[in-house]
CSV table of C-alpha atoms and ligand atoms in Angstrom, one decimal:
chain,number,residue,atom,x,y,z
A,1,MET,CA,0.0,0.0,0.0
A,2,SER,CA,1.5,3.3,-1.0
A,3,ASP,CA,-0.1,5.9,1.2
A,4,LEU,CA,1.6,9.2,1.7
A,5,LEU,CA,0.4,10.5,5.1
A,6,SER,CA,3.6,11.9,6.5
A,7,LEU,CA,7.3,12.1,5.5
A,8,GLN,CA,7.9,10.2,8.7
A,9,ASP,CA,6.7,7.1,7.0
A,10,VAL,CA,9.2,7.3,4.0
A,11,THR,CA,12.8,6.7,3.6
A,12,ALA,CA,15.5,9.0,2.0
A,13,GLY,CA,15.5,6.5,-1.0
A,14,ASP,CA,11.7,6.9,-1.4
A,15,VAL,CA,12.0,10.7,-1.5
A,16,ASN,CA,15.0,10.6,-3.9
A,17,ARG,CA,13.0,8.3,-6.3
A,18,LEU,CA,10.1,10.7,-6.2
A,19,LEU,CA,12.3,13.7,-7.0
A,20,ARG,CA,14.0,11.8,-9.8
A,21,SER,CA,10.7,10.8,-11.4
A,22,ALA,CA,9.4,14.4,-10.9
A,23,ALA,CA,12.4,15.8,-12.7
A,24,GLN,CA,11.9,13.3,-15.6
A,25,LEU,CA,8.2,14.2,-15.9
A,26,LYS,CA,9.0,17.9,-15.8
A,27,ARG,CA,11.5,17.5,-18.7
A,28,ALA,CA,9.1,15.3,-20.8
A,29,PRO,CA,7.9,17.5,-23.6
A,30,ARG,CA,4.7,15.5,-24.1
A,31,LEU,CA,1.9,14.1,-22.0
A,32,ARG,CA,2.6,10.7,-20.4
A,33,ARG,CA,0.0,8.0,-20.0
A,34,HIS,CA,1.2,6.4,-16.8
A,35,LEU,CA,-2.2,6.9,-15.1
A,36,ALA,CA,-4.4,6.3,-18.1
A,37,GLY,CA,-7.9,5.6,-17.1
A,38,LYS,CA,-7.2,6.2,-13.4
A,39,MET,CA,-9.5,8.3,-11.3
A,40,LEU,CA,-8.5,10.4,-8.3
A,41,ALA,CA,-10.9,11.7,-5.6
A,42,LEU,CA,-9.9,15.0,-4.1
A,43,VAL,CA,-11.6,15.2,-0.7
A,44,PHE,CA,-11.0,18.7,0.5
A,45,GLN,CA,-12.4,20.0,3.7
A,46,LYS,CA,-10.5,23.3,3.5
A,47,PRO,CA,-9.8,25.7,0.7
A,48,SER,CA,-7.0,25.1,-1.7
A,49,THR,CA,-5.5,26.6,-4.8
A,50,ARG,CA,-2.1,25.1,-5.5
A,51,THR,CA,-2.7,21.7,-4.2
A,52,ARG,CA,-6.0,21.3,-5.9
A,53,VAL,CA,-4.8,22.6,-9.3
A,54,SER,CA,-1.6,20.7,-9.2
A,55,PHE,CA,-3.3,17.4,-8.5
A,56,GLU,CA,-6.0,18.1,-11.1
A,57,VAL,CA,-3.5,19.1,-13.8
A,58,GLY,CA,-1.0,16.5,-12.8
A,59,ILE,CA,-3.4,13.5,-13.1
A,60,TYR,CA,-4.8,14.9,-16.4
A,61,GLN,CA,-1.3,15.2,-17.8
A,62,LEU,CA,-0.6,11.5,-16.8
A,63,GLY,CA,-3.8,10.4,-18.6
A,64,GLY,CA,-6.2,10.1,-15.7
A,65,GLN,CA,-8.9,12.4,-14.3
A,66,ALA,CA,-9.9,13.8,-10.9
A,67,THR,CA,-13.2,14.4,-9.1
A,68,TYR,CA,-13.3,17.2,-6.5
A,69,LEU,CA,-15.4,16.7,-3.4
A,70,GLY,CA,-15.5,19.9,-1.4
A,71,PRO,CA,-16.8,20.6,2.1
A,72,ASP,CA,-20.3,20.9,0.8
A,73,ASP,CA,-20.1,17.5,-0.8
A,74,ILE,CA,-18.7,15.5,2.0
A,75,GLN,CA,-18.9,16.8,5.7
A,76,LEU,CA,-16.4,14.4,7.2
A,77,GLY,CA,-17.4,13.2,10.5
A,78,VAL,CA,-20.6,15.2,10.4
A,79,ARG,CA,-22.7,14.0,7.6
A,80,GLU,CA,-20.8,10.7,7.2
A,81,GLU,CA,-18.0,9.0,9.0
A,82,VAL,CA,-14.6,8.9,7.5
A,83,ARG,CA,-14.6,5.0,7.4
A,84,ASP,CA,-17.8,5.0,5.3
A,85,VAL,CA,-16.4,7.5,2.9
A,86,ALA,CA,-13.2,5.5,2.6
A,87,ARG,CA,-14.9,2.4,1.8
A,88,THR,CA,-17.3,3.9,-0.7
A,89,LEU,CA,-14.7,6.0,-2.6
A,90,SER,CA,-12.5,2.9,-2.8
A,91,ARG,CA,-15.1,1.3,-5.0
A,92,TYR,CA,-15.0,4.1,-7.5
A,93,VAL,CA,-11.6,5.6,-7.6
A,94,ASP,CA,-8.0,4.5,-7.7
A,95,GLY,CA,-6.6,7.0,-5.2
A,96,ILE,CA,-7.7,9.7,-2.7
A,97,VAL,CA,-6.1,13.0,-1.9
A,98,MET,CA,-7.4,14.4,1.3
A,99,ARG,CA,-7.2,17.9,2.9
A,100,THR,CA,-8.6,18.0,6.3
A,101,PHE,CA,-8.5,19.6,9.8
A,102,LYS,CA,-7.1,16.6,11.6
A,103,GLN,CA,-4.2,14.3,10.8
A,104,SER,CA,-6.2,11.5,12.5
A,105,GLN,CA,-8.8,11.7,9.8
A,106,VAL,CA,-6.2,11.2,7.0
A,107,GLU,CA,-4.9,8.2,9.0
A,108,GLU,CA,-8.5,6.8,9.4
A,109,MET,CA,-9.2,7.3,5.6
A,110,ALA,CA,-5.9,5.3,4.8
A,111,GLN,CA,-6.9,2.6,7.3
A,112,PHE,CA,-10.3,2.0,5.8
A,113,ALA,CA,-9.6,2.7,2.1
A,114,SER,CA,-8.4,0.0,-0.2
A,115,VAL,CA,-6.8,2.5,-2.5
A,116,PRO,CA,-3.7,4.8,-1.7
A,117,VAL,CA,-4.4,7.9,0.3
A,118,ILE,CA,-2.3,11.1,-0.2
A,119,ASN,CA,-2.2,13.8,2.5
A,120,GLY,CA,-3.0,17.1,0.8
A,121,LEU,CA,-2.5,19.0,4.1
A,122,SER,CA,-3.7,18.4,7.6
A,123,ASP,CA,-3.3,20.3,10.8
A,124,GLN,CA,0.1,18.5,11.4
A,125,GLU,CA,1.6,17.7,8.0
A,126,HIS,CA,1.9,19.0,4.5
A,127,PRO,CA,4.1,16.3,2.8
A,128,CYS,CA,3.3,17.2,-0.8
A,129,GLN,CA,4.4,20.8,-0.1
A,130,ALA,CA,7.7,19.7,1.4
A,131,LEU,CA,8.4,17.3,-1.5
A,132,SER,CA,7.8,20.2,-4.0
A,133,ASP,CA,10.0,22.5,-1.9
A,134,LEU,CA,12.8,19.9,-1.9
A,135,PHE,CA,12.4,19.6,-5.6
A,136,THR,CA,12.7,23.4,-6.0
A,137,MET,CA,15.7,23.6,-3.8
A,138,GLN,CA,17.4,20.7,-5.6
A,139,GLU,CA,16.7,22.4,-9.0
A,140,ARG,CA,18.1,25.6,-7.7
A,141,PHE,CA,21.2,24.5,-5.8
A,142,ARG,CA,21.8,21.1,-7.7
A,143,LYS,CA,22.0,19.3,-4.3
A,144,LEU,CA,20.2,19.2,-1.0
A,145,SER,CA,22.9,17.7,1.2
A,146,GLY,CA,24.7,20.5,3.2
A,147,LEU,CA,22.2,23.3,2.3
A,148,THR,CA,21.0,25.4,5.1
A,149,VAL,CA,17.3,26.2,5.4
A,150,GLY,CA,16.3,29.0,7.8
A,151,TYR,CA,12.7,28.9,8.8
A,152,ILE,CA,11.1,31.9,10.6
A,153,GLY,CA,7.5,31.7,11.9
A,154,ASP,CA,4.8,29.3,13.0
A,155,GLY,CA,5.9,25.8,13.9
A,156,ASN,CA,3.0,24.5,11.8
A,157,ASN,CA,2.1,21.7,9.4
A,158,VAL,CA,4.5,23.2,6.7
A,159,LEU,CA,7.4,23.4,9.1
A,160,ASN,CA,6.8,19.8,10.4
A,161,SER,CA,7.0,18.3,6.9
A,162,LEU,CA,9.9,20.5,5.9
A,163,LEU,CA,11.8,19.3,8.9
A,164,GLU,CA,11.1,15.7,8.0
A,165,GLY,CA,12.1,16.1,4.3
A,166,CYS,CA,15.2,18.2,4.9
A,167,SER,CA,16.5,15.9,7.6
A,168,LEU,CA,15.8,12.9,5.5
A,169,LEU,CA,18.0,14.3,2.7
A,170,GLY,CA,20.7,16.0,4.6
A,171,ALA,CA,19.7,19.6,4.5
A,172,HIS,CA,20.3,21.6,7.7
A,173,VAL,CA,17.3,23.4,9.3
A,174,GLN,CA,17.6,26.2,11.7
A,175,PHE,CA,14.1,27.4,12.8
A,176,ALA,CA,12.8,30.2,15.0
A,177,ALA,CA,9.3,30.1,16.3
A,178,PRO,CA,7.8,32.0,19.2
A,179,ASN,CA,7.2,30.0,22.5
A,180,GLY,CA,4.0,28.1,22.3
A,181,TYR,CA,4.2,27.9,18.5
A,182,GLN,CA,6.9,25.3,18.2
A,183,PRO,CA,6.8,22.4,15.7
A,184,SER,CA,5.6,19.0,17.1
A,185,SER,CA,8.2,17.5,19.4
A,186,LYS,CA,7.7,14.1,17.8
A,187,THR,CA,8.6,15.7,14.5
A,188,VAL,CA,11.7,17.4,15.9
A,189,ARG,CA,12.9,14.1,17.5
A,190,PHE,CA,12.3,12.4,14.1
A,191,ALA,CA,14.3,15.1,12.3
A,192,MET,CA,17.2,15.0,14.8
A,193,LEU,CA,17.4,11.2,14.5
A,194,GLN,CA,17.3,11.4,10.7
A,195,GLY,CA,19.9,14.2,10.9
A,196,GLN,CA,22.3,11.8,12.7
A,197,ARG,CA,22.2,9.5,9.6
A,198,SER,CA,22.0,12.2,6.9
A,199,ARG,CA,24.3,14.6,8.6
A,200,ALA,CA,21.6,17.2,8.7
A,201,ARG,CA,21.8,19.6,11.6
A,202,VAL,CA,18.5,20.5,13.1
A,203,ARG,CA,18.6,23.4,15.4
A,204,ARG,CA,15.8,25.3,17.3
A,205,VAL,CA,16.9,28.9,17.8
A,206,THR,CA,15.2,31.6,19.7
A,207,GLU,CA,16.0,34.6,17.6
A,208,PRO,CA,14.8,35.0,14.0
A,209,GLU,CA,18.2,36.5,13.2
A,210,ALA,CA,19.9,33.2,14.2
A,211,ALA,CA,17.6,31.3,11.9
A,212,ALA,CA,18.4,33.6,8.9
A,213,ARG,CA,22.2,33.8,9.5
A,214,GLY,CA,24.1,32.0,6.7
A,215,ALA,CA,21.0,30.4,5.2
A,216,ASP,CA,20.8,29.3,1.5
A,217,VAL,CA,17.0,29.2,1.8
A,218,LEU,CA,14.8,31.4,3.9
A,219,TYR,CA,11.3,30.0,4.5
A,220,THR,CA,8.2,31.3,6.1
A,221,ASP,CA,4.4,30.6,6.2
A,222,VAL,CA,1.3,32.4,7.5
A,223,TRP,CA,1.0,33.1,11.2
A,224,THR,CA,-2.6,31.9,11.3
A,225,SER,CA,-3.3,28.6,9.3
A,226,MET,CA,-6.7,27.4,8.1
A,227,GLY,CA,-8.8,26.3,11.0
A,228,GLN,CA,-7.1,28.7,13.4
A,229,GLU,CA,-8.9,31.9,12.5
A,230,GLY,CA,-10.2,32.3,16.0
A,231,GLU,CA,-6.6,32.8,17.3
A,232,GLN,CA,-5.7,35.5,14.8
A,233,ARG,CA,-5.3,38.4,17.2
A,234,ALA,CA,-3.3,36.5,19.7
A,235,ARG,CA,-1.1,35.1,16.9
A,236,ARG,CA,-0.5,38.6,15.5
A,237,GLN,CA,0.8,39.6,18.9
A,238,ALA,CA,2.9,36.5,19.4
A,239,PHE,CA,4.5,36.6,16.0
A,240,ARG,CA,5.7,40.2,16.1
A,241,GLY,CA,9.4,40.2,15.1
A,242,PHE,CA,9.0,36.9,13.3
A,243,GLN,CA,8.6,38.6,9.9
A,244,LEU,CA,10.8,37.4,7.0
A,245,ASN,CA,11.9,40.8,5.6
A,246,GLU,CA,15.0,42.4,4.0
A,247,ARG,CA,16.6,42.9,7.3
A,248,LEU,CA,16.7,39.2,7.8
A,249,LEU,CA,17.6,38.6,4.2
A,250,ARG,CA,20.8,40.6,4.6
A,251,LEU,CA,22.0,38.0,7.2
A,252,ALA,CA,21.5,35.1,4.8
A,253,LYS,CA,24.0,33.9,2.1
A,254,PRO,CA,24.1,36.3,-0.9
A,255,ARG,CA,22.5,33.8,-3.3
A,256,CYS,CA,19.8,32.9,-0.7
A,257,VAL,CA,16.3,32.2,-2.1
A,258,VAL,CA,13.1,33.1,-0.3
A,259,MET,CA,10.3,30.4,-0.1
A,260,HIS,CA,6.8,30.6,1.0
A,261,CYS,CA,4.2,27.9,0.5
A,262,LEU,CA,1.5,30.6,-0.1
A,263,PRO,CA,-1.0,32.1,0.4
A,264,ALA,CA,1.2,35.0,1.6
A,265,HIS,CA,0.0,37.8,3.9
A,266,ARG,CA,2.3,40.7,3.0
A,267,GLY,CA,3.0,42.9,5.9
A,268,GLU,CA,2.6,40.1,8.2
A,269,GLU,CA,4.8,37.0,8.0
A,270,ILE,CA,6.6,38.4,4.9
B,1,LIG,N1,0.0,26.4,7.1
B,1,LIG,C1,-1.0,26.8,6.1
B,1,LIG,C2,-0.4,26.3,4.8
B,1,LIG,C3,-1.4,26.6,3.6
B,1,LIG,C4,-0.8,25.9,2.3
B,1,LIG,C5,-2.3,26.3,6.5
B,1,LIG,O1,-2.4,25.2,6.9
B,1,LIG,O2,-3.3,27.1,6.3
């Protein structure tokens, strides 16, 4: 079963294989038919621009088709239990991409579906984002091993997956997040353990300046993620000083690139 729920479930070899085949597909001048006749269900409980479009375009270019099921179509856990959706969809489609509020719901979907389930963002993980980010970094710098990624901002789903991906492939991560907004401790432990094998240094720092210093890549994400709208005011307060701006960019390496998974809130986190 080839679910993709978290980068904690994959190996460096798996990620390298994915990056290699992504590079091959990107170079290919014509449509490939690897997924001819296959149907993908996109079960999205939260809004999406890039994830939805990239899956829809991607499966089309590989010869298959997607059906989008938004929050009004399936109200997971309200109108219908996750396990029933999983069993039903498995009889129609060949794969499920899921965007949801709880990681446990993606895991439950995978447990009860008989087709592969891909996590298209949960409260804890955004593995497809991290894979695309690794792909971009590799394109830009030709290698991942030994790069330094400085992350400034919320210790959220995007940072969790980025920590996992970078540590698997040997990229150092130095991250600064305010107290109370740290990435999951399980993820940090995983990243540190992977880092021992891949030689990636994973460092939690207090000051945003320390995260930016000497970085090849500077990364940030919104202060308030989807589903946290009620915390917006408190978050604006807590994240003051954690803005990725020109002052921090000057501390990074001269050829540093700035990355943001988007949507961006200019004047806040960037
Ligand atoms: N951390 C953001 C990422 C959006 C792609 C969120 O979960 O809303």
